[in-house]
Coordinates of C-alpha atoms and ligand atoms in Angstrom, one line a residue:
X1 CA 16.7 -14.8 -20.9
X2 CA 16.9 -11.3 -20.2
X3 CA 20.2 -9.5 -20.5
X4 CA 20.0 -6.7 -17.5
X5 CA 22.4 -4.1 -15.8
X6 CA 22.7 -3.3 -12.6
X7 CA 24.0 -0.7 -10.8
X8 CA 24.4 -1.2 -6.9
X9 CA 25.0 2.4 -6.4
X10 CA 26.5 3.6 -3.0
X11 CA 25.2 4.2 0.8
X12 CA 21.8 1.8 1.0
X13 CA 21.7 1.7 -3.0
X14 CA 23.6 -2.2 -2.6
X15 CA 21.0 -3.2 0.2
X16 CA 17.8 -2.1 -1.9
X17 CA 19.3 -3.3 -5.6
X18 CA 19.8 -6.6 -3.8
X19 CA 16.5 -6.8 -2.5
X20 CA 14.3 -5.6 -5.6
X21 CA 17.1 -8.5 -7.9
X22 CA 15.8 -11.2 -5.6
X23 CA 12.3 -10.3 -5.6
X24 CA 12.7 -10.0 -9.6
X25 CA 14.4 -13.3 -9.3
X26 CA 11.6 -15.1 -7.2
X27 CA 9.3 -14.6 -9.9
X28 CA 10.7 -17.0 -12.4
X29 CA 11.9 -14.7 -14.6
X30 CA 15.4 -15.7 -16.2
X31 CA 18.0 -12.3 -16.0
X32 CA 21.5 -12.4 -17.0
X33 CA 22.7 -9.6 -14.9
X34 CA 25.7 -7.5 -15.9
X35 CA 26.7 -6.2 -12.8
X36 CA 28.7 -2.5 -12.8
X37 CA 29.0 0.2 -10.4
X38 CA 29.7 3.6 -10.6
X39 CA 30.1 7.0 -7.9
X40 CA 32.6 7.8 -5.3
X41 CA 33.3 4.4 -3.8
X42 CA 34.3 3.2 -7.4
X43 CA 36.7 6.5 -7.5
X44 CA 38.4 5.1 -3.9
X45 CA 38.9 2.1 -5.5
X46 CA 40.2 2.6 -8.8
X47 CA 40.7 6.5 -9.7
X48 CA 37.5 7.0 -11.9
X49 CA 33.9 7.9 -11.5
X50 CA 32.2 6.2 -13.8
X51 CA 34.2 2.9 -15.6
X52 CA 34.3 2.4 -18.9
X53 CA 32.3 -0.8 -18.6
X54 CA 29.4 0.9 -17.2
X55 CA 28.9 2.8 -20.9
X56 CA 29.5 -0.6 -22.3
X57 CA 27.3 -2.6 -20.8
X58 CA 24.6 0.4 -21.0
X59 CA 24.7 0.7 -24.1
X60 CA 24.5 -3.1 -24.8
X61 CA 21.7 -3.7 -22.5
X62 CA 19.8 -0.9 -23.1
X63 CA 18.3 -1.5 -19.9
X64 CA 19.2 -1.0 -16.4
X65 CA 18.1 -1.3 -12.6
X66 CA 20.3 1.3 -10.6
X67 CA 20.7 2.2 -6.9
X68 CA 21.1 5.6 -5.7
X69 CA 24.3 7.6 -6.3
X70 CA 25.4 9.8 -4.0
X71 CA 26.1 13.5 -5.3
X72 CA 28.6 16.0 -2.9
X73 CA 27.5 19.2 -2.0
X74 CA 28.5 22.5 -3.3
X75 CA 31.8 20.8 -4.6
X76 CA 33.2 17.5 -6.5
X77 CA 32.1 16.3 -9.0
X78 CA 28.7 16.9 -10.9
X79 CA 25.8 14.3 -10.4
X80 CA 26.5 10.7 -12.3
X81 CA 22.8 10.1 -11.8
X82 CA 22.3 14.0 -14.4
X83 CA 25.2 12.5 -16.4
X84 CA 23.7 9.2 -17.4
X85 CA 19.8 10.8 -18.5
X86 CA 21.4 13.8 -20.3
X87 CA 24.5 11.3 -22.1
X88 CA 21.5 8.7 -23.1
X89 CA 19.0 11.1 -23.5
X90 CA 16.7 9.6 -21.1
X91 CA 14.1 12.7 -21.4
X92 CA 11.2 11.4 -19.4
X93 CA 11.2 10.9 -15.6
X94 CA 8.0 8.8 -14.5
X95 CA 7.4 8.8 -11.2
X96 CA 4.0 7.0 -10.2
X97 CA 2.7 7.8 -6.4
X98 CA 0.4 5.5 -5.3
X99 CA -1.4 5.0 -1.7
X100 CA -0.6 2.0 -0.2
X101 CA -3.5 0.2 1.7
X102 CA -2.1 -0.1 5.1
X103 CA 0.3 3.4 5.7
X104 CA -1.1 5.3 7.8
X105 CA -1.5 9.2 6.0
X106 CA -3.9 11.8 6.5
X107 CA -5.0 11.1 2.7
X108 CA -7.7 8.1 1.6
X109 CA -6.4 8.3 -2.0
X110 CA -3.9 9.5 -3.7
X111 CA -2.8 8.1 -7.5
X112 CA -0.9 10.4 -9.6
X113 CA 2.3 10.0 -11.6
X114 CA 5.1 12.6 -12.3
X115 CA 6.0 13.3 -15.5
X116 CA 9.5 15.1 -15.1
X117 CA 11.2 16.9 -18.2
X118 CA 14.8 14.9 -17.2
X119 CA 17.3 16.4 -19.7
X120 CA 17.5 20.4 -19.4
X121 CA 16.4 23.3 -17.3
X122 CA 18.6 24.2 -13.9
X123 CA 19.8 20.8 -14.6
X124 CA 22.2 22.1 -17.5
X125 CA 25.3 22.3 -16.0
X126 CA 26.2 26.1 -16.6
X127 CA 27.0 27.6 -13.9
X128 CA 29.6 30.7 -13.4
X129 CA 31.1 32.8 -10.8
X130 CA 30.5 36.2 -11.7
X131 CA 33.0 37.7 -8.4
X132 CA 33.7 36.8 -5.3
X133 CA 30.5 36.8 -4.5
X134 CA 28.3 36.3 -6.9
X135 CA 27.3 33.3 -9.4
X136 CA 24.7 32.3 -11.9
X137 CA 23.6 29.2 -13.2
X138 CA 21.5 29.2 -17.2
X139 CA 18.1 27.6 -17.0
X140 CA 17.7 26.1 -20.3
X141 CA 14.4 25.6 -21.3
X142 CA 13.8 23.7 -25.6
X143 CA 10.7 23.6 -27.9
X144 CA 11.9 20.1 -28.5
X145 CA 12.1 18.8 -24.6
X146 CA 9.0 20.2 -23.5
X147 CA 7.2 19.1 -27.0
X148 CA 8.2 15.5 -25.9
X149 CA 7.3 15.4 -22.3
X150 CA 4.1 16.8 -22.6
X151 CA 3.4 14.2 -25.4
X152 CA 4.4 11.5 -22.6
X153 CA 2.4 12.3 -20.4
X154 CA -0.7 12.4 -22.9
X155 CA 0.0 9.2 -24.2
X156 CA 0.5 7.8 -20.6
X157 CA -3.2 9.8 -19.8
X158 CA -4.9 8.3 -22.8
X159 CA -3.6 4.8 -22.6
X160 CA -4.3 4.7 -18.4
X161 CA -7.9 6.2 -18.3
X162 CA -6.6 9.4 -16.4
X163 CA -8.8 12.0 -17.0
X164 CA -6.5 15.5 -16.4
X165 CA -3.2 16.6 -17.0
X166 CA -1.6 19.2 -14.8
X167 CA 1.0 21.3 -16.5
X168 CA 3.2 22.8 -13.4
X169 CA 5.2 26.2 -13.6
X170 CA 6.7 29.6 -12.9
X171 CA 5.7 31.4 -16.2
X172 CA 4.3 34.1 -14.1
X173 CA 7.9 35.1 -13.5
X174 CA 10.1 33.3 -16.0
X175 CA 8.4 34.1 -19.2
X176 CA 10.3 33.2 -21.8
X177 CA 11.8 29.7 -20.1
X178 CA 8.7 28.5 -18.5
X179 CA 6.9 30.3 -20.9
X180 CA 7.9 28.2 -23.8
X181 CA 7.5 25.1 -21.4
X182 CA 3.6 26.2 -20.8
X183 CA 3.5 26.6 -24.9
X184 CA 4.7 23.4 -25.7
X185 CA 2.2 22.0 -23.4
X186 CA -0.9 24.0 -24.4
X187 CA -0.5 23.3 -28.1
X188 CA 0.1 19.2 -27.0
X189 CA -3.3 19.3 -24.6
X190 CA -5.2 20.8 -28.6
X191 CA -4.0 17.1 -30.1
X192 CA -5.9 15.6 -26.7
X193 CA -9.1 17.0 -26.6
X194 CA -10.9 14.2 -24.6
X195 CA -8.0 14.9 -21.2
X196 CA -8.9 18.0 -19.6
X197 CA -5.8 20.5 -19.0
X198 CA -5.0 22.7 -16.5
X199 CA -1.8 25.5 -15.3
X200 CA -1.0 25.3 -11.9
X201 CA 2.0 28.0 -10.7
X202 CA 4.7 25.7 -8.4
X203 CA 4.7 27.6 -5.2
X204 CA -0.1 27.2 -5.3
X205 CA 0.8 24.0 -6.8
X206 CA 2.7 22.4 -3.5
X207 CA -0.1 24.0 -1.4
X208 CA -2.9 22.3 -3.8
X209 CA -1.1 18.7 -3.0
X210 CA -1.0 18.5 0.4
X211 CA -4.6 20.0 0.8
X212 CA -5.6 17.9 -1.4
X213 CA -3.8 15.6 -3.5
X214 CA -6.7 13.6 -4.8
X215 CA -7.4 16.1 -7.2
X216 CA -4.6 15.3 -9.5
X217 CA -3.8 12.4 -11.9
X218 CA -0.9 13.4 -14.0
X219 CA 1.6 15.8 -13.4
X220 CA 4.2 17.6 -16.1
X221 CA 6.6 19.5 -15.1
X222 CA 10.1 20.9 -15.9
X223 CA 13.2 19.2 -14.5
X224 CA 14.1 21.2 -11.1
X225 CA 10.1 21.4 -10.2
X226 CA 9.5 17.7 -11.3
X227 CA 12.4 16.9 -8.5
X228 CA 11.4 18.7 -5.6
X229 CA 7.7 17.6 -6.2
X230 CA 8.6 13.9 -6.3
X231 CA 9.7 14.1 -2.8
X232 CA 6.7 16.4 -0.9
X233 CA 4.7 13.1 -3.2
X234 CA 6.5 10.7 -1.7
X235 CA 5.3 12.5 1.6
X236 CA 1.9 12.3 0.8
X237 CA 2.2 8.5 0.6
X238 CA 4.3 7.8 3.3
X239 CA 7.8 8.7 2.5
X240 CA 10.5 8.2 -0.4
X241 CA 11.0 4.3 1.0
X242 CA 8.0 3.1 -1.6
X243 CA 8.0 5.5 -4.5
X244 CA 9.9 4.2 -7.4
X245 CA 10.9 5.4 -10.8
X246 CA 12.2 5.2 -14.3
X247 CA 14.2 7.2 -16.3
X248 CA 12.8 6.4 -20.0
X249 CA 14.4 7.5 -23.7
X250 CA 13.6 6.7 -27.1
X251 CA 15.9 3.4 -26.5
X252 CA 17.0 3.5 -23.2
X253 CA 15.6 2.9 -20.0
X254 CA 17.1 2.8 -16.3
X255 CA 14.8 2.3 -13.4
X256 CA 15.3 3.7 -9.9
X257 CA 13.7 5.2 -7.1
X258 CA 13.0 8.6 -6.3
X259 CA 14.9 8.7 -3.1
X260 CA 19.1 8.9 -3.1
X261 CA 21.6 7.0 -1.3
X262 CA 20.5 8.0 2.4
X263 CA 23.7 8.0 4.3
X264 CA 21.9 8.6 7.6
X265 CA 20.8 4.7 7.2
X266 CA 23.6 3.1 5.1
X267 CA 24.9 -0.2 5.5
X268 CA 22.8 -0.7 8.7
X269 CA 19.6 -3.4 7.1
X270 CA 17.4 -1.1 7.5
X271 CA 16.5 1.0 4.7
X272 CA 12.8 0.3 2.8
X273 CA 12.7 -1.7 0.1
X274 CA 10.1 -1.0 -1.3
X275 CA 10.7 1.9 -3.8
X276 CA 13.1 -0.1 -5.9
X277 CA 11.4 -2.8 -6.0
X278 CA 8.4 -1.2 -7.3
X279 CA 11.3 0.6 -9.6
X280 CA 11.8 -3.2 -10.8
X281 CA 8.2 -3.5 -11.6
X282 CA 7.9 -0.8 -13.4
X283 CA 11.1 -2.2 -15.4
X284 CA 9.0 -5.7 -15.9
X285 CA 6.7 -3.9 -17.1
X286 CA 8.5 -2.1 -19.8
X287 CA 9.7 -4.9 -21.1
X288 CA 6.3 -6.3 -21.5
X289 CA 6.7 -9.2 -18.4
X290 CA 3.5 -7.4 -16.9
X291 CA 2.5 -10.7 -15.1
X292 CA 5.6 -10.7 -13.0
X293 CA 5.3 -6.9 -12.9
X294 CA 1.7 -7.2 -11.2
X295 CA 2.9 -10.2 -9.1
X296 CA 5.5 -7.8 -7.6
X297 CA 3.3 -5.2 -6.7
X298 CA 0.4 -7.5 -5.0
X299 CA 3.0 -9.0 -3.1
X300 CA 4.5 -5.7 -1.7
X301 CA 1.3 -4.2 -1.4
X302 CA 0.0 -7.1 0.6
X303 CA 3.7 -7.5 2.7
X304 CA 2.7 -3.8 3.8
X305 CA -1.0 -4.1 4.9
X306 CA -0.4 -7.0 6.6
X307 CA 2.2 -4.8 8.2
X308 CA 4.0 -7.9 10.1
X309 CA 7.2 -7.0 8.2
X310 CA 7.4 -3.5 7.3
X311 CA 10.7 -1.4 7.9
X312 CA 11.1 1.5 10.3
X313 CA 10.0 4.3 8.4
X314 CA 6.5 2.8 7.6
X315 CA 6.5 2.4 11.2
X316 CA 7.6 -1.3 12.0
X317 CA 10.5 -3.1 13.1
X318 CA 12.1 -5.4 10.2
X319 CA 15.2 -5.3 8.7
X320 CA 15.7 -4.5 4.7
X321 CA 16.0 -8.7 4.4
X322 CA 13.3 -9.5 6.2
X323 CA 10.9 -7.6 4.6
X324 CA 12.4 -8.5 1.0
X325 CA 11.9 -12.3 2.3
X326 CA 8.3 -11.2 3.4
X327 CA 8.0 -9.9 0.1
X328 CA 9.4 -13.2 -1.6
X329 CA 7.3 -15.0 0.1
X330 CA 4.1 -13.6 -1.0
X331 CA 5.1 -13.8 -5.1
X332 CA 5.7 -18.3 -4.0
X333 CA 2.4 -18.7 -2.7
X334 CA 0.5 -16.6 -5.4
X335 CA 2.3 -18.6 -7.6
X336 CA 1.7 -21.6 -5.7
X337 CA -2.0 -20.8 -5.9
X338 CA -2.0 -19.8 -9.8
X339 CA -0.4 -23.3 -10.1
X340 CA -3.3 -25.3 -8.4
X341 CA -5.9 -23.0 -10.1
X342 CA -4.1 -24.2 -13.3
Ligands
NAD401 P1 17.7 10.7 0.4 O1 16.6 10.4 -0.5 O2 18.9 9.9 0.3 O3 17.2 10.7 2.0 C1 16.2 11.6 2.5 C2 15.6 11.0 3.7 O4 14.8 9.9 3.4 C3 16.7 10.4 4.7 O5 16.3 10.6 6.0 C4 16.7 8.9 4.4 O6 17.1 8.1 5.5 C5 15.2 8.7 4.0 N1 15.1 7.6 3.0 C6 15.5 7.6 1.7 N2 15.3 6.4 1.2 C7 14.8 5.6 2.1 C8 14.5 4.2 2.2 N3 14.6 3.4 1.1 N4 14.0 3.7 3.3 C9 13.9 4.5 4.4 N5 14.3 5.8 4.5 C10 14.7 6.3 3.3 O7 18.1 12.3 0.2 P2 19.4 13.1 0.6 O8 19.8 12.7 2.0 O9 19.0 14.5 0.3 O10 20.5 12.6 -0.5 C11 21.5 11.7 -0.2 C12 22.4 11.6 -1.4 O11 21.7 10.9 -2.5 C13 22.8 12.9 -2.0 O12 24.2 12.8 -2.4 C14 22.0 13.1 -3.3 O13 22.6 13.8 -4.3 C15 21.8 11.6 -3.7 N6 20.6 11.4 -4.5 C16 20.8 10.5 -5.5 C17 19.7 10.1 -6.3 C18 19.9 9.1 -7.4 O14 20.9 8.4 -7.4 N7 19.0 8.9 -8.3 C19 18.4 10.7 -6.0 C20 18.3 11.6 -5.0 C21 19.4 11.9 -4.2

């Protein structure tokens, strides 16, 4: 039995976390789930952003499944979601993006993952009004951050047969952040001699994937570039509904997808499951349940060629249940059929 948090989130963060727990659930696998929330609906309700008992059952778990949290604009408070991977140290964002058989896109294949720096850059927090009209915000850029997220997404290259590593950034103009970024990830690429490298600047880099997005495995990247090219990937593939994602430290790890809390769709049944519960699979995964893991993602996978119950944005008509039951479904006769075959 698996001891598991889970964080609903806010706007259609409770619709999707409920979805990708049942699909988790229909594989067999025994969870104990601690269930805590955190963001603004929690402040309505009780005066505080984040409860004590989300810390506490974060730091006994070690490992969580977490809905989006929605972030305000401009003002109130800073992000929990920037909180919770700086606090826990969470330094590497993986963000796999994957064609789906079956969504219609203008690209045959694309299979690359994201390797985001999640801890530092823009991301720091420092930010200062300088007058009335004029502010500044510190990009922070360490030898120690960019050592270990370069090394992630070697090890993740070497251990998944992926023959190239793309190193993405602005050193052309930021010399000494980015800079020491590109250093850290040149003198990484000497320990890997068998995984070719290249430098790719962000603005040729966004131009390169959506001309031609086949031609990159794995992607490392700082923290603010890492962000913005999740989302044009999740484009490439059909939209933020299926990409999902884990937020991974030395002994923490919370998994949840790549899009927020979309407000524009909230509480109406008819957001896309899909990302967080590939976020769920990816969390099976981790914890070495790669069975149920690869269950989960033949049974999505299938659920969305078949495309009989597939959500709006993937260009169908079913509700966020119907295509979790859809998805349900598929994992009880596979394991229906693994039962016979047995
Ligand atoms: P968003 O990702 O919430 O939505 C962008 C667009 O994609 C919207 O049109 C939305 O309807 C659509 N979309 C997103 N997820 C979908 C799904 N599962 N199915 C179908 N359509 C989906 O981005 P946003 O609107 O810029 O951000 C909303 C809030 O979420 C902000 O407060 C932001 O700070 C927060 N956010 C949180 C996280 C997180 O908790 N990890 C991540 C990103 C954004």
């Amino acid at each position: 039995m698996y001891s598991i948090t889970l964080i609903p989130g806010d706007g259609i963060g409770p619709e999707v976390t409920h979805s990708a727990k049942r699909v988790i659930e229909a594989t067999g696998l025994k969870i104990s789930w601690d269930i805590v929330n955190a963001g603004a609906d929690v402040y309505k309700d009780r005066g505080v952003l984040v409860p004590d008992e989300v810390f506490e059952s974060l730091e006994k778990n070690r490992i969580a499944l977490k809905g989006p949290i929605t972030t305000p604009v401009g003002c109130g408070f800073r992000s929990i979601n920037v909180l919770l991977r700086k606090k826990y140290d969470l330094f590497s964002n993986i963000r796999p993006v994957k064609k789906i058989p079956g969504i219609e896109t203008p690209f045959k294949d694309v299979d690359l993952v994201i390797f985001r720096e999640n801890t530092e850059d823009l991301y720091s927090g420092i930010e200062r009004s300088t007058s009335e009209d004029s502010a500044e915000a510190v990009k922070v850029i360490t030898r120690k951050a960019s050592l270990r997220i370069a090394k992630k997404a070697f090890e993740y290259a070497e251990k998944n047969n992926r023959k190239k590593v793309t190193a993405v950034h602005k050193a052309n103009i930021m010399k000494l952040t980015d800079g020491l970024f590109l250093d850290c990830a040149r003198e990484i690429s000497k320990t890997y001699p068998d995984i070719e490298y290249e430098e790719v600047i962000i603005d040729n880099m966004c131009m390169q994937l959506v001309m031609n997005p086949s031609r990159f495995q794995v992607i490392v990247t700082t923290n603010l570039y890492g962000d913005i090219l999740s989302d044009l990937c999740a484009g490439l593939v059909g939209g933020l509904g299926i990409v999902p994602g884990a937020n991974i430290g030395e002994d923490m790890a919370i998994f949840e997808a790549v899009h927020g809390s979309a407000p524009d769709i909230a509480g109406k049944n008819i957001a896309n499951p899909t990302a967080l519960i590939l976020s769920g699979a990816m969390m099976l995964n981790y914890i070495g349940e790669t069975e149920k893991a690869d269950a989960i993602a033949d049974a999505v996978s299938k659920t969305i060629s078949e495309g009989k119950y597939i959500t709006m944005d993937l260009g169908g008509s079913s509700s966020t249940s119907d295509m979790t039951d859809a998805i349900i479904e598929k994992i009880l006769e596979s394991k229906q059929i693994n039962t016979v075959l047995v």
